[in-house]
Amino acid sequence: MAQLGPIGVFDSGFGGLSVLRAIRAALPEEHLLYCADHALFPYGEREAGAVLTRSRHVADALVAGGAKAIVVACNTATAVAADALRAELTVPVIGMEPAVKPAAAATRNGVIGVLGTGGTLASARFAGLLERYAGEVDVITRRCPELVEAAEDCAMSAARRQALVDAAVAPLLEAGADVVVLGCTHFAFLRAEIARAVGPSVDIIDTGPAVARELARRLEAEGMLRGGSRRGSERFWTSGERTTLEQPLAALWGGAELETMPQRPAAEQATG
Ligand code: DGL
């Protein structure tokens, strides 16, 4: 039977809009509810426990808002929280991880680069990915919190943004990487700068479209697609300062209303 609730999608901020864009392209008729958890932005350099607690909180709010499925549009949150969310929630949970496997398959010279957050690159989940898929290749990683900030900073000059990207990819290029993995959803918004920095002979892999395909496959398998031909709606929440975030949302997504993420009732917070 068709299910009418929205697909809930979250990230520490607006980086996950790159995944939302892929979901919108794959599933035009679905309602989408996006939560940018700016109250804890950025997740990437925080303790894993804090990101786990916060991911539970945001996912619960999305489910309370009617979400029929949750997409963790964040590599950092997936690394520490996806298993717990899957065990605790009754709705399907789709996570994402750096595309090490496709990169290892695509490299021609056996050297791949991964740009990510400290949290993702230090996680057991990422270590497991390397062990499973990267035995035969050299993997050069670069932790780039400055690019997470740059992706959301619409006041930053183009020259400054390009300089940050150039510095971030330099060690990857020096090591000879011919594939660069965007291991953080924010970096999809810097794809043009990254392409300029690495040149045409280096492939760039973004996981967003694969997440959208996996979501579509899962919803179809579970009979949870909304169906019909009417375009779905989009709603945007932030847990941060709404008025200062409207401009970055407009820059990254286009005109859209930004709402404050609803807080759980006090009684519920006290007990749970
Ligand atoms: N966009 C997120 C990711 O994919 C997290 C960025 C951050 O908050 O540090 O990892």
XYZ file of N, CA and C in Angstrom, residues 68-270:
609
model
N 8.362 8.466 7.047
C 8.148 7.026 6.835
C 9.482 6.294 6.647
N 10.548 7.057 6.453
C 11.893 6.491 6.317
C 12.868 7.593 6.694
N 14.064 7.190 7.112
C 15.099 8.171 7.482
C 16.316 7.964 6.590
N 16.805 9.058 6.027
C 18.073 9.023 5.298
C 19.097 9.834 6.103
N 20.155 9.170 6.514
C 21.228 9.870 7.225
C 22.143 10.424 6.135
N 21.926 11.701 5.774
C 22.632 12.300 4.630
C 23.958 12.882 5.095
N 24.678 12.083 5.833
C 25.897 12.540 6.506
C 26.788 11.332 6.743
N 27.989 11.371 6.237
C 28.920 10.256 6.436
C 29.317 10.125 7.903
N 29.496 11.274 8.568
C 29.940 11.264 9.964
C 28.884 10.625 10.861
N 27.623 11.032 10.698
C 26.543 10.487 11.527
C 26.293 9.023 11.194
N 26.418 8.664 9.918
C 26.241 7.256 9.564
C 27.272 6.399 10.279
N 28.518 6.893 10.299
C 29.602 6.093 10.887
C 29.327 5.742 12.343
N 28.708 6.667 13.081
C 28.524 6.387 14.512
C 27.090 6.040 14.896
N 26.109 6.359 14.044
C 24.724 6.229 14.510
C 23.829 5.335 13.670
N 24.227 4.992 12.440
C 23.282 4.279 11.566
C 22.865 2.933 12.158
N 23.794 2.188 12.731
C 23.431 0.874 13.283
C 22.447 1.028 14.438
N 22.706 2.011 15.305
C 21.810 2.227 16.447
C 20.423 2.652 15.961
N 20.377 3.546 14.996
C 19.065 4.010 14.492
C 18.298 2.845 13.866
N 19.018 1.990 13.146
C 18.345 0.830 12.520
C 17.762 -0.083 13.585
N 18.498 -0.239 14.690
C 18.023 -1.136 15.747
C 16.854 -0.516 16.514
N 16.828 0.801 16.594
C 15.859 1.453 17.484
C 14.595 1.938 16.793
N 14.676 2.221 15.489
C 13.513 2.803 14.802
C 12.741 1.719 14.057
N 11.454 1.966 13.874
C 10.644 0.982 13.141
C 10.586 1.320 11.654
N 11.067 2.499 11.267
C 11.055 2.877 9.840
C 12.405 2.502 9.212
N 12.453 2.312 7.883
C 13.749 2.029 7.242
C 14.736 3.184 7.436
N 15.992 2.832 7.641
C 17.060 3.834 7.808
C 18.117 3.575 6.728
N 18.377 4.598 5.918
C 19.381 4.497 4.862
C 20.552 5.391 5.252
N 21.749 4.836 5.260
C 22.920 5.639 5.607
C 23.827 5.805 4.401
N 24.981 6.391 4.626
C 25.934 6.565 3.513
C 27.363 6.511 4.032
N 28.238 6.091 3.163
C 29.646 6.003 3.564
C 30.517 6.387 2.373
N 31.764 6.796 2.630
C 32.630 7.187 1.509
C 32.741 6.055 0.483
N 32.741 6.432 -0.792
C 32.669 5.456 -1.890
C 34.021 4.799 -2.165
N 34.545 4.132 -1.152
C 35.856 3.481 -1.300
C 35.780 2.338 -2.308
N 34.689 1.580 -2.249
C 34.578 0.412 -3.140
C 34.565 0.836 -4.617
N 33.653 1.769 -5.025
C 33.696 2.194 -6.426
C 35.006 2.872 -6.815
N 35.613 3.580 -5.869
C 36.882 4.249 -6.191
C 37.977 3.214 -6.438
N 38.007 2.164 -5.611
C 39.019 1.117 -5.788
C 38.818 0.414 -7.137
N 37.542 0.328 -7.562
C 37.273 -0.304 -8.861
C 37.637 0.631 -10.013
N 37.551 1.942 -9.784
C 37.742 2.907 -10.877
C 39.197 3.323 -11.084
N 40.013 3.216 -10.039
C 41.379 3.744 -10.187
C 42.173 2.965 -11.240
N 42.936 3.717 -12.006
C 43.778 3.075 -13.036
C 45.196 2.875 -12.536
N 45.606 3.700 -11.556
C 46.999 3.585 -11.103
C 47.119 3.078 -9.664
N 45.961 2.732 -9.052
C 46.017 2.126 -7.717
C 46.179 3.110 -6.576
N 45.900 4.414 -6.836
C 45.968 5.404 -5.749
C 44.648 6.172 -5.711
N 43.964 6.134 -4.563
C 42.724 6.911 -4.441
C 42.841 7.890 -3.278
N 42.134 8.996 -3.398
C 42.109 10.005 -2.339
C 40.717 10.080 -1.747
N 40.640 10.284 -0.430
C 39.342 10.430 0.228
C 39.360 11.718 1.045
N 38.432 12.614 0.743
C 38.254 13.822 1.545
C 37.101 13.551 2.510
N 37.313 13.789 3.788
C 36.243 13.498 4.750
C 36.405 14.311 6.008
N 35.564 14.008 6.998
C 35.685 14.678 8.294
C 36.548 13.807 9.211
N 37.032 14.419 10.301
C 37.811 13.656 11.270
C 37.014 12.479 11.802
N 35.729 12.711 12.094
C 34.871 11.659 12.656
C 34.746 10.475 11.713
N 34.533 10.753 10.436
C 34.380 9.660 9.461
C 35.695 8.903 9.300
N 36.768 9.642 9.115
C 38.043 8.988 8.786
C 38.603 8.193 9.965
N 38.223 8.602 11.207
C 38.721 7.888 12.390
C 37.802 6.743 12.801
N 36.687 6.582 12.106
C 35.679 5.620 12.577
C 36.057 4.175 12.267
N 35.514 3.277 13.079
C 35.713 1.843 12.843
C 35.059 1.451 11.522
N 33.961 2.122 11.195
C 33.262 1.800 9.954
C 34.154 2.087 8.740
N 34.864 3.209 8.778
C 35.765 3.545 7.659
C 36.936 2.558 7.611
N 37.465 2.188 8.785
C 38.555 1.198 8.828
C 38.082 -0.113 8.204
N 36.835 -0.476 8.477
C 36.269 -1.696 7.903
C 36.153 -1.612 6.392
N 35.773 -0.420 5.900
C 35.669 -0.214 4.440
C 37.026 -0.416 3.777
N 38.062 0.155 4.397
C 39.417 0.036 3.835
C 39.849 -1.430 3.817
N 39.542 -2.107 4.913
C 39.950 -3.512 5.008
C 39.253 -4.358 3.933
N 37.954 -4.070 3.737
C 37.195 -4.899 2.785
C 37.524 -4.598 1.328
N 37.675 -3.295 1.010
C 37.712 -2.936 -0.414
C 39.027 -2.345 -0.903
N 39.923 -1.974 0.021
C 41.087 -1.217 -0.435
C 42.396 -1.957 -0.220
N 42.305 -3.274 -0.106
C 43.520 -4.060 0.124
C 44.556 -3.886 -0.974
N 44.077 -3.670 -2.190
C 44.992 -3.631 -3.348
C 45.388 -2.213 -3.762
N 44.827 -1.203 -3.079
C 45.115 0.182 -3.513
C 45.679 1.009 -2.351
N 46.379 2.078 -2.707
C 46.827 3.048 -1.699
C 45.716 4.065 -1.496
N 45.393 4.328 -0.239
C 44.340 5.296 0.058
C 44.948 6.477 0.815
N 44.828 7.657 0.239
C 45.335 8.880 0.874
C 44.121 9.619 1.429
N 44.094 9.852 2.733
C 42.936 10.534 3.311
C 43.310 11.959 3.718
N 42.325 12.826 3.685
C 42.549 14.220 4.102
C 41.300 14.664 4.862
N 41.520 15.076 6.116
C 40.449 15.571 6.979
C 40.272 17.064 6.675
N 39.065 17.488 6.332
C 38.909 18.876 5.860
C 37.742 19.610 6.533
N 37.835 19.907 7.829
C 36.754 20.670 8.467
C 36.553 22.041 7.822
N 37.641 22.600 7.280
C 37.536 23.940 6.679
C 36.646 23.926 5.431
N 36.569 22.783 4.758
C 35.711 22.716 3.567
C 34.236 22.566 3.959
N 33.991 21.954 5.126
C 32.604 21.861 5.619
C 32.081 23.282 5.850
N 32.896 24.083 6.524
C 32.514 25.484 6.792
C 32.371 26.254 5.479
N 33.326 26.044 4.571
C 33.316 26.808 3.310
C 32.054 26.527 2.489
N 31.587 25.281 2.537
C 30.420 24.916 1.724
C 29.177 25.686 2.159
N 29.110 26.042 3.452
C 27.913 26.737 3.953
C 28.093 28.247 4.015
N 29.314 28.716 3.776
C 29.594 30.137 3.970
C 29.397 30.901 2.665
N 28.186 31.426 2.484
C 27.935 32.068 1.197
C 28.567 33.460 1.121
N 29.154 33.942 2.236
C 29.851 35.233 2.182
C 31.317 35.062 1.779
N 31.803 33.823 1.729
C 33.223 33.593 1.401
C 33.478 33.911 -0.080
N 34.616 34.523 -0.353
C 34.908 34.859 -1.744
C 35.245 33.592 -2.528
N 35.014 33.644 -3.835
C 35.310 32.490 -4.690
C 36.796 32.156 -4.642
N 37.639 33.187 -4.559
C 39.088 32.957 -4.544
C 39.513 32.237 -3.268
N 38.934 32.653 -2.138
C 39.263 32.019 -0.855
C 38.804 30.551 -0.852
N 37.601 30.323 -1.362
C 37.057 28.963 -1.410
C 37.970 28.071 -2.282
N 38.377 28.603 -3.433
C 39.239 27.825 -4.326
C 40.592 27.540 -3.656
N 41.108 28.525 -2.915
C 42.405 28.330 -2.251
C 42.309 27.219 -1.202
N 41.206 27.186 -0.459
C 41.022 26.130 0.549
C 40.946 24.758 -0.115
N 40.221 24.695 -1.212
C 40.093 23.416 -1.933
C 41.451 23.000 -2.502
N 42.162 23.939 -3.098
C 43.483 23.623 -3.679
C 44.393 23.025 -2.607
N 44.389 23.639 -1.419
C 45.259 23.146 -0.336
C 44.808 21.765 0.136
N 43.491 21.535 0.163
C 42.975 20.243 0.654
C 43.336 19.105 -0.289
N 43.284 19.350 -1.595
C 43.533 18.239 -2.527
C 45.023 18.083 -2.868
N 45.838 19.064 -2.500
C 47.264 19.001 -2.874
C 47.946 17.695 -2.445
N 47.771 17.249 -1.173
C 48.449 15.990 -0.791
C 47.952 14.779 -1.580
N 46.693 14.819 -1.993
C 46.145 13.703 -2.781
C 46.807 13.669 -4.157
N 46.951 14.862 -4.744
C 47.559 14.947 -6.077
C 49.045 14.583 -6.009
N 49.692 15.058 -4.936
C 51.127 14.732 -4.786
C 51.346 13.226 -4.707
N 50.399 12.533 -4.069
C 50.529 11.067 -3.950
C 50.118 10.365 -5.236
N 49.582 11.119 -6.201
C 49.242 10.541 -7.502
C 47.823 10.017 -7.629
N 46.924 10.384 -6.702
C 45.549 9.860 -6.770
C 44.904 10.198 -8.119
N 44.252 9.202 -8.715
C 43.515 9.490 -9.955
C 42.006 9.390 -9.744
N 41.598 9.155 -8.502
C 40.177 9.189 -8.130
C 40.084 9.904 -6.789
N 39.130 10.830 -6.672
C 38.908 11.511 -5.395
C 37.476 11.229 -4.940
N 37.359 10.729 -3.715
C 36.051 10.408 -3.139
C 35.592 11.583 -2.275
N 34.373 12.056 -2.533
C 33.791 13.095 -1.681
C 33.173 12.379 -0.474
N 33.944 12.291 0.604
C 33.512 11.508 1.766
C 32.739 12.319 2.783
N 32.181 13.432 2.345
C 31.351 14.297 3.195
C 30.351 14.964 2.269
N 29.092 14.991 2.683
C 28.049 15.492 1.771
C 28.212 16.984 1.455
N 28.871 17.709 2.356
C 29.103 19.132 2.076
C 29.973 19.340 0.825
N 30.867 18.405 0.572
C 31.864 18.635 -0.481
C 31.254 18.584 -1.880
N 30.064 18.011 -2.005
C 29.394 18.013 -3.317
C 29.118 19.450 -3.760
N 28.966 20.354 -2.791
C 28.737 21.766 -3.139
C 30.027 22.483 -3.523
N 31.145 21.794 -3.410
C 32.432 22.364 -3.840
C 32.971 21.589 -5.036
N 32.101 20.857 -5.693
C 32.551 19.967 -6.761
C 33.243 20.735 -7.899
N 32.716 21.888 -8.240
C 33.327 22.660 -9.334
C 34.750 23.074 -8.956
N 34.912 23.523 -7.699
C 36.251 23.943 -7.238
C 37.200 22.738 -7.185
N 36.655 21.602 -6.731
C 37.493 20.392 -6.629
C 37.902 19.944 -8.044
N 36.954 19.990 -8.984
C 37.264 19.584 -10.368
C 38.344 20.496 -10.950
N 38.236 21.785 -10.637
C 39.236 22.743 -11.140
C 40.610 22.416 -10.537
N 40.615 22.045 -9.266
C 41.892 21.792 -8.583
C 42.544 20.499 -9.059
N 41.747 19.471 -9.348
C 42.366 18.167 -9.671
C 42.580 17.979 -11.165
N 41.850 18.735 -11.984
C 42.022 18.610 -13.436
C 41.207 17.463 -14.007
N 41.160 17.387 -15.345
C 40.244 16.451 -16.007
C 40.653 14.975 -15.930
N 41.905 14.701 -15.550
C 42.308 13.287 -15.543
C 41.986 12.578 -14.228
N 41.428 13.318 -13.275
C 41.076 12.714 -11.977
C 39.556 12.613 -11.867
N 39.059 11.399 -11.550
C 37.616 11.212 -11.381
C 37.202 11.650 -9.973
N 35.975 12.176 -9.885
C 35.434 12.586 -8.585
C 34.181 11.745 -8.337
N 34.106 11.132 -7.146
C 32.938 10.284 -6.861
C 32.144 10.867 -5.690
N 30.862 11.097 -5.953
C 29.922 11.611 -4.955
C 28.910 10.493 -4.694
N 28.611 10.231 -3.426
C 27.752 9.085 -3.082
C 26.262 9.407 -3.140
N 25.909 10.699 -3.239
C 24.494 11.094 -3.173
C 23.579 10.309 -4.110
N 23.900 10.213 -5.412
C 23.005 9.491 -6.326
C 22.844 8.010 -5.957
N 23.904 7.380 -5.443
C 23.792 5.964 -5.043
C 22.866 5.821 -3.832
N 22.904 6.791 -2.932
C 22.008 6.760 -1.760
C 20.559 6.890 -2.223
N 20.331 7.784 -3.171
C 18.962 7.972 -3.693
C 18.461 6.690 -4.365
N 19.342 6.020 -5.098
C 18.932 4.760 -5.759
C 18.614 3.685 -4.718
N 19.440 3.606 -3.691
C 19.206 2.607 -2.633
C 17.894 2.902 -1.896
N 17.636 4.177 -1.649
C 16.378 4.564 -0.999
C 15.180 4.159 -1.864
N 15.256 4.451 -3.145
C 14.146 4.124 -4.059
C 13.922 2.612 -4.097
N 15.024 1.868 -4.136
C 14.922 0.409 -4.190
C 14.256 -0.119 -2.916
N 14.673 0.425 -1.787
C 14.147 -0.034 -0.493
C 12.663 0.297 -0.339
N 12.288 1.526 -0.721
C 10.876 1.919 -0.583
C 9.999 1.080 -1.513
N 10.510 0.822 -2.682
C 9.732 0.008 -3.622
C 9.579 -1.413 -3.078
N 10.692 -1.987 -2.604
C 10.657 -3.364 -2.088
C 9.676 -3.488 -0.923
N 9.547 -2.419 -0.134
C 8.683 -2.484 1.049
C 7.291 -1.934 0.764
N 7.003 -1.630 -0.502
C 5.677 -1.108 -0.857
C 5.393 0.246 -0.223
N 6.434 1.062 -0.067
C 6.277 2.323 0.664
C 6.336 3.562 -0.227
N 6.357 3.380 -1.538
C 6.410 4.555 -2.420
C 5.078 5.290 -2.378
N 5.119 6.580 -2.512
C 3.886 7.370 -2.483
C 3.044 7.123 -3.724
N 3.724 6.976 -4.853
C 3.011 6.698 -6.108
C 2.318 7.936 -6.649
N 1.573 7.754 -7.728
C 0.880 8.875 -8.370
C 1.850 9.683 -9.189
N 1.381 10.788 -9.731
C 2.255 11.573 -10.592
C 2.380 13.016 -10.111
N 1.799 13.299 -8.936
C 1.894 14.684 -8.430
C 3.210 14.887 -7.709
N 3.864 15.999 -8.027
C 5.162 16.293 -7.423
C 5.022 16.432 -5.902
N 5.983 15.869 -5.197
C 5.957 15.954 -3.742
C 6.436 17.319 -3.249
N 6.173 17.567 -1.975
C 6.558 18.849 -1.375
C 7.920 18.719 -0.688
N 8.480 19.858 -0.315
C 9.742 19.873 0.438
C 9.580 20.783 1.645
N 10.012 20.306 2.792
C 10.027 21.165 3.987
C 11.424 21.132 4.577
N 11.818 22.253 5.168
C 13.183 22.383 5.695
C 13.133 22.843 7.151
N 13.827 22.107 8.002
C 13.968 22.487 9.404
C 15.440 22.786 9.685
N 15.648 23.684 10.642
C 16.987 23.812 11.228
C 16.843 23.864 12.740
N 17.837 23.351 13.449
C 17.859 23.493 14.902
C 18.681 24.720 15.282
N 19.170 25.453 14.292
C 20.002 26.629 14.545
C 19.213 27.928 14.434
N 19.944 29.004 14.220
C 19.368 30.352 14.153
C 18.771 30.563 12.757
N 17.452 30.441 12.697
C 16.764 30.398 11.409
C 17.079 31.597 10.508
N 17.039 32.782 11.086
C 17.164 33.974 10.246
C 18.538 34.064 9.555
N 19.583 33.587 10.233
C 20.904 33.684 9.595
C 21.133 32.545 8.594
N 20.253 31.556 8.613
C 20.464 30.383 7.754
C 19.619 30.405 6.487
N 18.727 31.396 6.413
C 17.862 31.447 5.224
C 18.676 31.720 3.966
N 19.694 32.553 4.115
C 20.514 32.907 2.942
C 21.323 31.721 2.406
N 22.051 30.984 3.277
C 22.721 29.790 2.749
C 21.759 28.775 2.149
N 20.575 28.625 2.733
C 19.605 27.681 2.154
C 19.218 28.138 0.748
N 18.994 29.438 0.603
C 18.627 29.965 -0.724
C 19.776 29.734 -1.713
N 21.023 29.913 -1.249
C 22.167 29.740 -2.151
C 22.337 28.283 -2.569
N 22.078 27.354 -1.649
C 22.364 25.939 -1.930
C 21.164 25.189 -2.512
N 19.950 25.679 -2.243
C 18.771 24.951 -2.715
C 17.868 25.817 -3.585
N 17.878 27.100 -3.349
C 16.905 27.972 -4.010
C 15.906 28.426 -2.958
N 14.998 29.288 -3.369
C 14.051 29.860 -2.416
C 13.234 28.777 -1.737
N 13.248 28.777 -0.415
C 12.447 27.806 0.328
C 12.277 28.342 1.738
N 11.153 28.017 2.338
C 10.915 28.480 3.700
C 11.705 27.603 4.670
N 12.311 28.242 5.663
C 13.080 27.501 6.670
C 12.334 27.585 7.993
N 12.055 26.415 8.596
C 11.323 26.380 9.859
C 12.266 25.952 10.979
N 11.909 26.314 12.196
C 12.686 25.851 13.342
C 12.275 24.415 13.654
N 13.270 23.564 13.848
C 12.982 22.166 14.175
C 12.144 22.101 15.451
N 11.018 21.366 15.420
C 10.180 21.311 16.626
C 10.916 20.631 17.778
N 10.729 21.143 18.970
C 11.298 20.499 20.160
C 10.280 19.490 20.679
N 10.794 18.419 21.282
C 9.861 17.471 21.886
C 9.238 18.112 23.127
N 8.006 17.724 23.465
C 7.385 18.267 24.680
C 8.256 17.982 25.908
N 8.225 18.899 26.891
C 9.093 18.798 28.072
C 8.927 17.459 28.782
N 7.688 16.972 28.922
C 7.453 15.714 29.658
C 8.178 14.563 28.965
N 8.120 14.565 27.650
C 8.746 13.495 26.879
C 10.271 13.577 27.022
N 10.797 14.827 27.008
C 12.243 14.995 27.142
C 12.717 14.462 28.491
N 11.900 14.703 29.533
C 12.293 14.275 30.875
C 12.351 12.757 30.976
